């Protein structure tokens, strides 16, 4: 039984959150990049070091113009096909048939399954996590212009640990931009270096929290003081770029996005890759686990990694 | 009787808005820069041309570090002194004593009166408007970090014409940044060139519209189609810069701002200079004029222009 495994099964929670009535900080106890870099690694040494240091990595021009067009077409078709769907993993704008989010994206589309398996996504994720990975969560996000809502600061791992039972921050998110994203249309904002601090949040998780937390998180957000400390120390980086830009970020990197009144919509395909040894357990700080479309609870099946162009 | 004056007193409204049940576009019938540039003008020829073309002008380093500090101190003291005030021109955050906006700023503070009269503000405004100016509206804005709300796209002149009875777009706004403003903390966004199109809005002005329109405008905002057309043609420019940056923009330039979840607050002193010949009449499209703290209705008193450093 290795170190990590022993700790996971101990009585003590390494990353306590939503336990106390106040915020509780813990230093990160785990690596950020779990494999040693070699010349066979799928990213450069500088990229690996940058990800380790900042908790995120932006790769422009990861895809060819033809690949980007294929992905945009697939996203468009999927959104049309699922308009008005009442599936639990298809979220529509209140009061309309317009699709805002499609969860479990790779089950709805062979094109997006292929994207998830691509060496540029799953291959990099497998390197960063130092072992095989599976898809913990995936989604196609479509945020319209004019009325794009903000998403407040949070660490994904804080939620996944508390509500899904993810033991360790051994997961990485990959976002493929399907629209151009500038500093003005509500880009992903990250606090570089924040992934080295786990901010255990004050308060308890209410029942069926996910039904409201996907729109606006209440429990599981850091205090103003915590954010001031982090931003004062590390600053804020926007992750911007043209369609086709690929963004990786650590599960514990603090991030959020402003609203968007510009006419420019934002669309992206989003995959969370979790290490197979980091399989979910019972929630660490919630009465019940969230639904499977938000957090894969089946036995982890290692994702194959495919090379070559998409489509 | 000159051209402009005749038109103002005619029966026909040159800039119809909130009259029809659909949007109605009118080309601008008035100059943007009303004086001829000379080497004695308070801005350079390039600056005057840029303002004419884009409908706005950003001047960095207009004030010395000592002047900026004086203004920030004055803003801080004023906000402390007026906390919990129930004056109609002091707006507090709902449920708290925290001051969000102080209207008629120059009546509350000799320092800000002096700022309004400064050659760098009133002097430039007098040049752009081609005659003496007076203060149509002024305010000190304090938008906190974390929870800064968006302000949707609008033309100020559309409101001032409809609700205050301002005849012509012969007014210019000056904003002095008292905090650093980046693309990420909800800066003023402007559509350069939009000032040459007057977009008459659909619908009628409800009674006491200003009581809700200061928080979020409903009547008096352009359609998505109108904004798409403008942005497609002209793009969007953020007006950013460090504290002390001075921004002028035409009364008819389409502008707005995104919300702000960053810890960085935004504060600015804001003055609207109207040409004395452009005195308010009865509202063009509202049952009653708005209160005087939003729109000066007294006989225009030309603002003196003062040179030399502040304080």
XYZ file of C-alpha atoms in Angstrom:
622
model
C 0.000 0.000 0.000
C 1.612 3.232 -1.068
C 1.744 6.502 0.834
C -1.182 8.148 -0.890
C -3.428 5.149 -0.499
C -2.740 4.847 3.221
C -3.586 8.478 3.838
C -6.797 8.258 1.849
C -8.074 5.426 3.984
C -7.049 6.971 7.287
C -9.547 8.593 9.576
C -8.066 12.020 9.028
C -9.161 14.105 6.076
C -6.069 15.606 4.466
C -8.072 18.470 2.979
C -10.758 19.437 5.485
C -13.463 21.752 4.206
C -17.031 22.690 5.201
C -16.292 21.187 8.604
C -15.663 24.199 10.801
C -17.562 27.441 11.151
C -14.584 29.310 9.790
C -12.231 29.124 6.842
C -9.344 26.680 7.325
C -6.186 26.730 5.188
C -4.113 23.629 4.417
C -0.903 23.512 2.394
C -1.102 21.259 -0.609
C 0.175 17.800 0.380
C 0.438 16.429 -3.155
C 2.508 16.975 -6.275
C 1.213 19.130 -9.107
C 3.038 17.303 -11.904
C 3.157 13.619 -10.923
C 5.539 12.297 -13.592
C 9.168 13.166 -14.227
C 9.652 15.097 -17.405
C 11.606 13.423 -20.214
C 12.108 14.229 -23.848
C 9.302 11.766 -24.587
C 6.794 13.789 -22.574
C 3.962 15.350 -24.596
C 4.760 18.924 -23.482
C 8.054 20.769 -23.263
C 10.084 21.033 -20.070
C 9.245 24.753 -19.903
C 5.543 24.001 -20.243
C 5.714 21.383 -17.487
C 7.566 23.809 -15.198
C 5.113 26.589 -15.966
C 2.149 24.324 -15.136
C 3.831 23.212 -11.905
C 4.546 26.806 -10.855
C 1.329 28.525 -11.989
C -1.213 25.728 -11.777
C -2.277 26.288 -15.370
C -0.992 26.221 -18.927
C -2.340 27.904 -22.067
C -1.443 26.375 -25.454
C -2.408 28.361 -28.516
C -2.565 26.807 -31.968
C -2.918 23.303 -30.530
C -5.392 22.530 -33.327
C -5.392 23.201 -37.042
C -7.999 25.563 -38.523
C -9.737 22.536 -40.086
C -9.895 20.758 -36.719
C -11.303 23.859 -35.031
C -13.976 24.139 -37.701
C -14.910 20.469 -37.235
C -15.275 20.984 -33.493
C -17.352 24.135 -33.950
C -19.626 22.353 -36.421
C -20.001 19.375 -34.075
C -20.841 21.725 -31.197
C -23.396 23.555 -33.312
C -25.078 20.347 -34.515
C -25.197 18.892 -31.028
C -26.801 22.015 -29.634
C -29.427 21.988 -32.377
C -30.134 18.286 -31.924
C -30.545 18.568 -28.154
C -32.646 21.756 -28.106
C -35.592 21.214 -25.789
C -34.189 17.936 -24.434
C -35.361 17.051 -20.939
C -32.354 14.828 -20.196
C -30.857 15.644 -16.806
C -27.445 16.247 -18.347
C -28.715 18.807 -20.867
C -29.226 22.200 -19.262
C -31.340 24.786 -21.055
C -31.723 28.514 -20.506
C -34.611 29.158 -18.115
C -37.848 29.519 -20.032
C -36.450 28.524 -23.426
C -35.297 25.485 -25.404
C -31.848 26.996 -25.905
C -29.118 24.665 -24.698
C -26.622 26.194 -22.294
C -24.644 23.154 -21.146
C -24.351 19.525 -22.280
C -22.784 17.281 -19.653
C -21.228 13.871 -20.447
C -20.334 15.374 -23.774
C -18.330 12.363 -24.982
C -21.432 10.157 -24.741
C -23.362 12.440 -27.055
C -20.717 12.903 -29.722
C -18.038 10.692 -31.255
C -16.184 13.836 -32.303
C -15.896 15.049 -28.729
C -15.042 11.541 -27.484
C -12.186 11.577 -29.977
C -11.184 15.037 -28.735
C -11.054 13.829 -25.122
C -8.886 10.863 -26.142
C -6.549 12.981 -28.217
C -2.878 12.887 -27.266
C -3.047 16.669 -26.908
C -5.659 16.270 -24.136
C -5.680 12.784 -22.563
C -1.992 12.310 -23.408
C -0.987 15.497 -21.606
C -3.348 14.743 -18.715
C -1.830 11.250 -18.331
C 1.628 12.791 -18.187
C 0.641 15.458 -15.645
C -1.173 12.945 -13.400
C 1.615 10.377 -13.782
C -0.773 7.498 -14.561
C -3.839 6.539 -16.554
C -6.777 8.943 -16.400
C -10.519 8.761 -16.868
C -13.168 11.423 -17.431
C -14.521 12.672 -14.119
C -16.780 15.289 -15.719
C -17.197 16.783 -19.159
C -19.347 19.451 -20.678
C -19.959 21.663 -23.652
C -20.589 25.205 -22.450
C -22.442 27.741 -24.494
C -22.628 31.180 -22.904
C -24.510 33.698 -25.015
C -23.373 37.273 -25.506
C -25.113 40.270 -23.872
C -26.286 38.279 -20.842
C -23.349 36.025 -19.898
C -23.370 35.596 -16.131
C -20.364 35.751 -13.840
C -18.998 32.676 -12.080
C -17.526 33.488 -8.701
C -14.082 32.399 -7.474
C -13.736 28.779 -6.443
C -11.434 25.767 -6.430
C -12.993 22.847 -8.306
C -11.210 20.374 -6.046
C -12.856 21.912 -3.010
C -16.258 20.989 -4.446
C -15.169 17.632 -5.856
C -13.629 16.683 -2.504
C -16.538 17.888 -0.381
C -19.457 16.839 -2.576
C -18.107 14.091 -4.856
C -15.588 12.386 -2.560
C -12.480 12.981 -4.690
C -9.617 12.128 -2.325
C -6.701 14.104 -3.775
C -6.066 17.025 -6.125
C -4.833 14.577 -8.756
C -7.070 15.806 -11.532
C -6.634 18.316 -14.329
C -9.198 20.240 -16.357
C -8.781 20.845 -20.075
C -10.778 23.540 -21.824
C -10.809 23.875 -25.617
C -12.017 27.315 -26.665
C -14.537 27.133 -29.501
C -14.916 30.923 -29.703
C -12.352 33.695 -29.423
C -11.966 34.791 -25.821
C -10.590 38.223 -24.928
C -10.208 39.982 -21.616
C -13.536 41.729 -22.280
C -15.938 38.841 -22.854
C -15.679 37.175 -19.471
C -12.651 34.923 -19.895
C -11.514 32.324 -17.398
C -9.448 34.151 -14.751
C -6.936 32.174 -12.717
C -4.859 33.002 -9.654
C -1.445 31.548 -10.519
C 0.108 29.748 -7.539
C -3.190 29.412 -5.682
C -3.134 25.646 -6.347
C -0.545 25.267 -3.568
C -3.065 26.359 -0.913
C -6.197 24.450 -0.072
C -8.773 26.816 1.374
C -11.215 24.798 3.449
C -14.490 26.694 3.345
C -16.661 27.692 6.276
C -20.109 26.184 6.772
C -21.865 22.960 5.856
C -23.120 21.711 2.504
C -26.923 21.902 2.287
C -28.995 19.040 0.833
C -29.179 18.995 -2.983
C -26.697 21.844 -3.133
C -25.800 21.174 -6.785
C -29.249 22.235 -7.959
C -28.382 25.837 -7.183
C -24.570 25.751 -7.046
C -24.260 25.313 -10.821
C -25.827 28.731 -11.268
C -24.174 30.506 -8.381
C -22.131 28.959 -5.622
C -22.942 29.920 -2.042
C -21.222 27.295 0.090
C -17.730 26.446 -1.115
C -16.508 29.899 -1.965
C -13.519 31.541 -0.312
C -13.794 34.680 1.807
C -12.921 38.144 0.535
C -9.917 38.092 2.869
C -8.631 34.834 1.380
C -8.996 36.143 -2.163
C -7.311 39.419 -1.271
C -4.381 37.503 0.213
C -4.018 35.294 -2.853
C -4.407 38.085 -5.401
C -2.079 40.372 -3.487
C 0.545 37.653 -3.552
C -0.015 36.136 -6.979
C -2.137 38.448 -9.133
C -4.771 37.364 -11.637
C -4.103 35.906 -15.095
C -6.795 35.836 -17.772
C -6.683 32.753 -20.010
C -7.410 34.274 -23.386
C -6.861 33.314 -26.968
C -8.515 32.609 -30.301
C -10.793 29.629 -30.919
C -8.696 26.469 -30.716
C -6.740 27.614 -27.662
C -6.249 24.771 -25.172
C -6.140 25.529 -21.444
C -5.089 23.069 -18.738
C -5.556 23.925 -15.098
C -5.005 22.090 -11.842
C -8.100 20.958 -9.941
C -7.164 23.215 -7.030
C -6.351 26.420 -8.936
C -8.616 29.252 -7.815
C -10.559 30.585 -10.783
C -13.704 32.436 -11.823
C -15.072 34.604 -14.605
C -16.790 37.944 -14.921
C -20.103 38.420 -16.672
C -20.208 39.405 -20.319
C -22.347 42.174 -21.834
C -20.473 42.140 -25.153
C -22.216 40.590 -28.176
C -19.509 37.891 -28.284
C -20.671 34.481 -27.037
C -18.271 32.130 -25.290
C -18.255 28.448 -26.040
C -15.851 25.745 -24.919
C -15.522 21.999 -24.542
C -14.451 21.053 -21.050
C -13.015 17.764 -19.763
C -11.853 16.863 -16.276
C -9.280 14.060 -16.262
C -8.882 12.264 -12.953
C -6.115 9.778 -12.098
C -7.525 6.229 -11.991
C -6.079 5.739 -8.470
C -7.986 8.818 -7.348
C -11.396 7.161 -7.725
C -14.267 8.795 -5.880
C -15.345 7.715 -2.404
C -18.192 8.944 -0.273
C -18.380 12.751 -0.102
C -16.052 14.254 2.502
C -18.463 16.998 3.468
C -21.930 16.526 2.003
C -24.937 14.399 2.930
C -25.068 12.637 -0.464
C -22.965 12.404 -3.614
C -23.958 14.538 -6.585
C -25.536 12.930 -9.653
C -23.300 10.879 -11.952
C -23.529 13.371 -14.804
C -21.569 15.785 -12.612
C -19.093 13.242 -11.245
C -18.388 9.797 -12.709
C -18.726 7.235 -9.899
C -18.320 3.976 -11.865
C -15.117 1.922 -11.848
C -12.506 4.066 -13.599
C -11.828 2.916 -17.147
C -8.484 4.238 -18.404
C -8.984 6.494 -21.385
C -7.130 5.371 -24.516
C -4.854 7.984 -26.050
C -5.095 8.571 -29.785
C -2.669 10.388 -32.040
C -3.149 12.110 -35.358
C -5.529 14.822 -36.522
C -9.179 14.950 -35.425
C -11.812 13.746 -37.902
C -30.847 82.974 -34.460
C -28.323 80.323 -35.493
C -29.026 76.978 -37.135
C -28.955 74.866 -34.021
C -31.180 77.190 -32.047
C -33.810 77.286 -34.765
C -33.956 73.526 -34.961
C -34.222 73.192 -31.183
C -37.247 75.428 -31.070
C -38.972 73.764 -34.003
C -41.817 71.348 -33.571
C -39.828 68.411 -34.913
C -37.639 66.383 -32.578
C -34.278 65.938 -34.294
C -33.473 62.850 -32.233
C -36.699 60.900 -31.731
C -36.554 58.139 -29.125
C -39.081 56.173 -27.059
C -41.771 57.355 -29.462
C -42.359 54.339 -31.674
C -42.823 50.696 -30.820
C -39.599 49.857 -32.621
C -36.017 51.056 -32.682
C -35.443 54.088 -34.921
C -31.993 55.164 -36.120
C -31.057 58.765 -36.886
C -27.707 59.987 -38.186
C -26.028 62.501 -35.944
C -27.026 65.994 -37.075
C -24.449 67.848 -34.976
C -20.696 68.294 -34.824
C -18.606 66.263 -32.383
C -15.880 68.872 -31.902
C -17.551 72.265 -32.086
C -14.477 74.537 -32.193
C -11.741 74.751 -34.790
C -8.453 73.455 -33.545
C -5.596 75.928 -33.166
C -2.240 75.786 -31.493
C -3.846 77.499 -28.513
C -6.295 74.633 -28.006
C -5.864 72.658 -24.764
C -5.346 69.334 -26.551
C -3.201 68.396 -29.528
C -4.538 68.253 -33.070
C -4.145 64.458 -32.997
C -6.140 64.233 -29.777
C -8.919 66.405 -31.214
C -9.033 64.289 -34.373
C -9.074 61.076 -32.352
C -11.966 62.350 -30.211
C -13.868 63.418 -33.317
C -13.360 60.030 -34.983
C -13.789 57.681 -32.007
C -16.100 59.664 -29.733
C -13.708 59.337 -26.823
C -10.203 60.221 -25.689
C -8.019 58.672 -22.963
C -5.270 60.813 -21.446
C -2.846 59.092 -19.103
C -0.637 60.998 -16.706
C -2.891 64.038 -16.838
C -2.272 64.527 -13.099
C 0.836 64.406 -10.946
C 1.179 61.639 -8.317
C 0.643 64.285 -5.614
C -2.562 65.488 -7.277
C -3.869 61.938 -7.586
C -3.155 61.330 -3.898
C -5.027 64.526 -2.967
C -8.035 63.421 -4.995
C -7.998 59.932 -3.504
C -7.774 61.382 0.015
C -10.620 63.782 -0.695
C -12.736 60.928 -2.076
C -12.004 58.800 0.977
C -12.826 61.583 3.439
C -16.049 62.459 1.630
C -17.197 58.863 1.642
C -16.500 58.576 5.373
C -18.231 61.864 6.137
C -21.365 60.986 4.179
C -21.740 57.387 5.396
C -25.352 56.794 6.403
C -26.493 60.096 4.886
C -30.134 60.183 3.836
C -29.628 62.998 1.325
C -31.253 62.171 -2.001
C -28.002 62.705 -3.848
C -26.025 60.275 -1.672
C -26.678 56.671 -2.686
C -25.748 53.885 -0.289
C -25.410 50.144 -0.821
C -28.728 48.444 -0.050
C -28.922 47.498 3.620
C -25.740 49.290 4.657
C -24.355 52.766 5.349
C -21.635 52.290 2.738
C -21.674 55.082 0.169
C -21.766 53.949 -3.452
C -22.385 57.216 -5.298
C -22.298 60.897 -4.379
C -24.083 63.123 -6.887
C -23.508 66.891 -7.184
C -20.001 66.136 -6.092
C -18.720 69.687 -6.551
C -21.210 70.965 -3.962
C -19.856 68.584 -1.340
C -16.160 69.202 -1.886
C -14.048 72.226 -2.791
C -11.359 69.854 -4.027
C -13.706 68.290 -6.578
C -15.139 71.697 -7.523
C -11.572 72.746 -8.275
C -11.080 69.547 -10.293
C -14.167 70.243 -12.402
C -12.945 73.772 -13.094
C -9.447 72.647 -13.979
C -8.185 73.586 -17.430
C -7.581 69.874 -18.030
C -11.314 69.198 -17.582
C -13.482 72.302 -18.031
C -10.896 73.834 -20.363
C -10.928 70.820 -22.670
C -14.718 70.538 -22.447
C -15.099 74.223 -23.399
C -12.877 73.654 -26.419
C -14.739 70.501 -27.531
C -18.169 72.128 -27.097
C -17.006 75.356 -28.737
C -18.457 77.590 -26.013
C -18.846 77.968 -22.263
C -19.958 74.873 -20.366
C -21.715 74.134 -17.091
C -22.057 70.953 -15.023
C -25.091 68.959 -16.111
C -24.387 66.081 -13.726
C -21.503 65.012 -11.515
C -20.787 62.085 -9.260
C -18.214 60.199 -7.297
C -18.589 56.486 -7.996
C -17.315 53.843 -5.662
C -17.752 50.297 -6.920
C -16.475 47.687 -4.498
C -14.499 44.635 -5.575
C -15.974 41.099 -5.598
C -19.535 42.269 -6.208
C -19.250 45.073 -8.783
C -22.336 44.966 -10.971
C -22.444 45.309 -14.732
C -23.894 48.367 -16.455
C -25.530 47.550 -19.761
C -24.863 49.339 -23.050
C -26.443 52.756 -23.461
C -25.987 56.233 -24.890
C -26.142 58.873 -22.153
C -27.583 61.397 -24.582
C -30.487 59.074 -25.320
C -31.481 59.273 -21.644
C -30.662 62.958 -21.235
C -32.692 63.817 -24.329
C -35.662 61.624 -23.443
C -35.825 62.154 -19.688
C -34.007 65.443 -19.021
C -34.860 67.406 -22.171
C -31.308 67.962 -23.414
C -31.817 69.220 -26.982
C -28.534 68.291 -28.671
C -25.560 65.979 -28.155
C -23.442 68.982 -27.241
C -22.159 67.588 -23.939
C -19.051 65.681 -22.956
C -18.369 63.442 -19.966
C -15.042 63.449 -18.143
C -14.066 60.585 -15.873
C -11.009 60.775 -13.632
C -9.932 57.295 -12.504
C -9.147 57.195 -8.786
C -8.179 53.507 -8.873
C -6.256 51.477 -11.434
C -8.585 50.047 -14.043
C -7.618 47.027 -16.119
C -9.551 44.985 -18.663
C -10.416 42.520 -15.866
C -12.064 44.734 -13.256
C -15.017 45.916 -15.254
C -13.622 48.947 -17.077
C -15.647 51.393 -19.128
C -16.090 49.840 -22.591
C -16.838 52.125 -25.530
C -17.875 51.467 -29.117
C -15.691 53.877 -31.099
C -17.657 55.612 -33.859
C -21.038 54.814 -32.333
C -21.476 58.515 -31.476
C -22.328 59.185 -35.135
C -25.538 57.134 -34.874
C -28.445 58.028 -32.654
C -30.396 54.908 -31.805
C -33.906 55.914 -30.851
C -35.154 53.249 -28.467
C -38.413 51.343 -28.652
C -41.122 51.795 -26.040
C -42.206 54.538 -23.663
C -40.572 55.844 -20.497
C -42.483 54.683 -17.406
C -43.227 57.047 -14.499
C -40.331 57.564 -12.052
C -38.075 55.521 -14.322
C -34.881 56.911 -12.746
C -35.595 55.148 -9.455
C -34.757 51.821 -11.066
C -32.774 52.873 -14.152
C -29.745 53.888 -12.071
C -29.354 50.257 -11.020
C -30.273 48.595 -14.290
C -31.714 50.259 -17.354
C -34.736 48.664 -18.995
C -36.156 51.342 -21.276
C -33.491 53.229 -23.192
C -31.212 50.352 -24.115
C -30.447 49.345 -27.685
C -31.465 45.983 -29.171
C -29.053 43.073 -29.547
C -29.225 43.589 -33.298
C -28.213 47.240 -32.983
C -25.260 46.376 -30.750
C -24.158 43.565 -33.060
C -24.219 45.969 -35.994
C -22.191 48.593 -34.144
C -19.650 46.166 -32.688
C -19.257 44.326 -35.978
C -18.488 47.621 -37.657
C -16.487 49.387 -34.959
C -15.346 46.903 -32.297
C -15.115 47.588 -28.569
C -12.398 49.609 -26.839
C -11.819 49.340 -23.094
C -10.785 52.612 -21.428
C -8.117 51.410 -19.029
C -5.237 52.970 -17.174
C -3.717 53.653 -13.787
C -5.280 55.971 -11.239
C -5.106 59.521 -12.584
C -6.127 58.541 -16.100
C -8.567 61.047 -17.611
C -11.251 59.854 -20.029
C -13.461 62.114 -22.155
C -16.368 60.706 -24.095
C -19.118 62.160 -26.229
C -22.628 62.178 -24.780
C -23.826 59.873 -27.566
C -21.019 57.275 -27.487
C -22.419 53.821 -26.761
C -20.808 52.436 -23.608
C -21.220 49.963 -20.760
C -19.220 47.897 -18.294
C -19.032 44.287 -17.212
C -19.359 43.193 -13.607
C -16.263 42.729 -11.469
C -15.516 39.730 -9.244
C -11.867 40.701 -8.734
C -10.863 42.135 -5.356
C -9.983 45.426 -7.056
C -12.518 48.214 -6.435
C -13.207 50.856 -9.045
C -13.578 54.483 -8.119
C -13.858 57.539 -10.316
C -14.960 61.168 -10.305
C -17.353 61.902 -13.121
C -18.441 65.235 -14.587
C -20.789 65.954 -17.473
C -20.121 69.295 -19.142
C -22.982 70.678 -21.197
C -22.779 73.659 -23.567
C -24.580 76.673 -22.049
C -26.675 77.064 -25.234
C -27.801 73.467 -24.822
C -29.836 74.219 -21.686
C -32.472 71.645 -20.741
C -36.086 71.940 -21.859
C -39.026 69.727 -21.042
C -38.263 66.004 -21.496
C -38.621 64.844 -25.085
C -40.004 61.439 -24.120
C -40.898 61.176 -20.443
C -43.865 62.307 -18.346
C -41.715 64.401 -15.972
C -38.134 65.609 -15.716
C -35.781 63.679 -13.442
C -34.677 65.243 -10.148
C -32.158 68.083 -10.235
C -29.370 66.030 -8.679
C -29.360 63.951 -11.875
C -29.734 66.839 -14.293
C -29.110 70.497 -13.517
C -32.173 72.506 -14.581
C -31.248 75.976 -13.309
C -30.038 78.778 -15.566
C -26.634 77.641 -16.880
C -23.764 79.404 -15.134
C -20.572 79.180 -17.190
C -17.901 77.283 -15.299
C -14.702 79.271 -14.745
C -11.544 77.557 -15.964
C -8.586 77.435 -13.608
C -4.975 76.667 -14.409
C -2.158 75.317 -12.287
C -1.863 72.260 -10.054
C -4.722 71.063 -7.854
C -4.526 71.871 -4.131
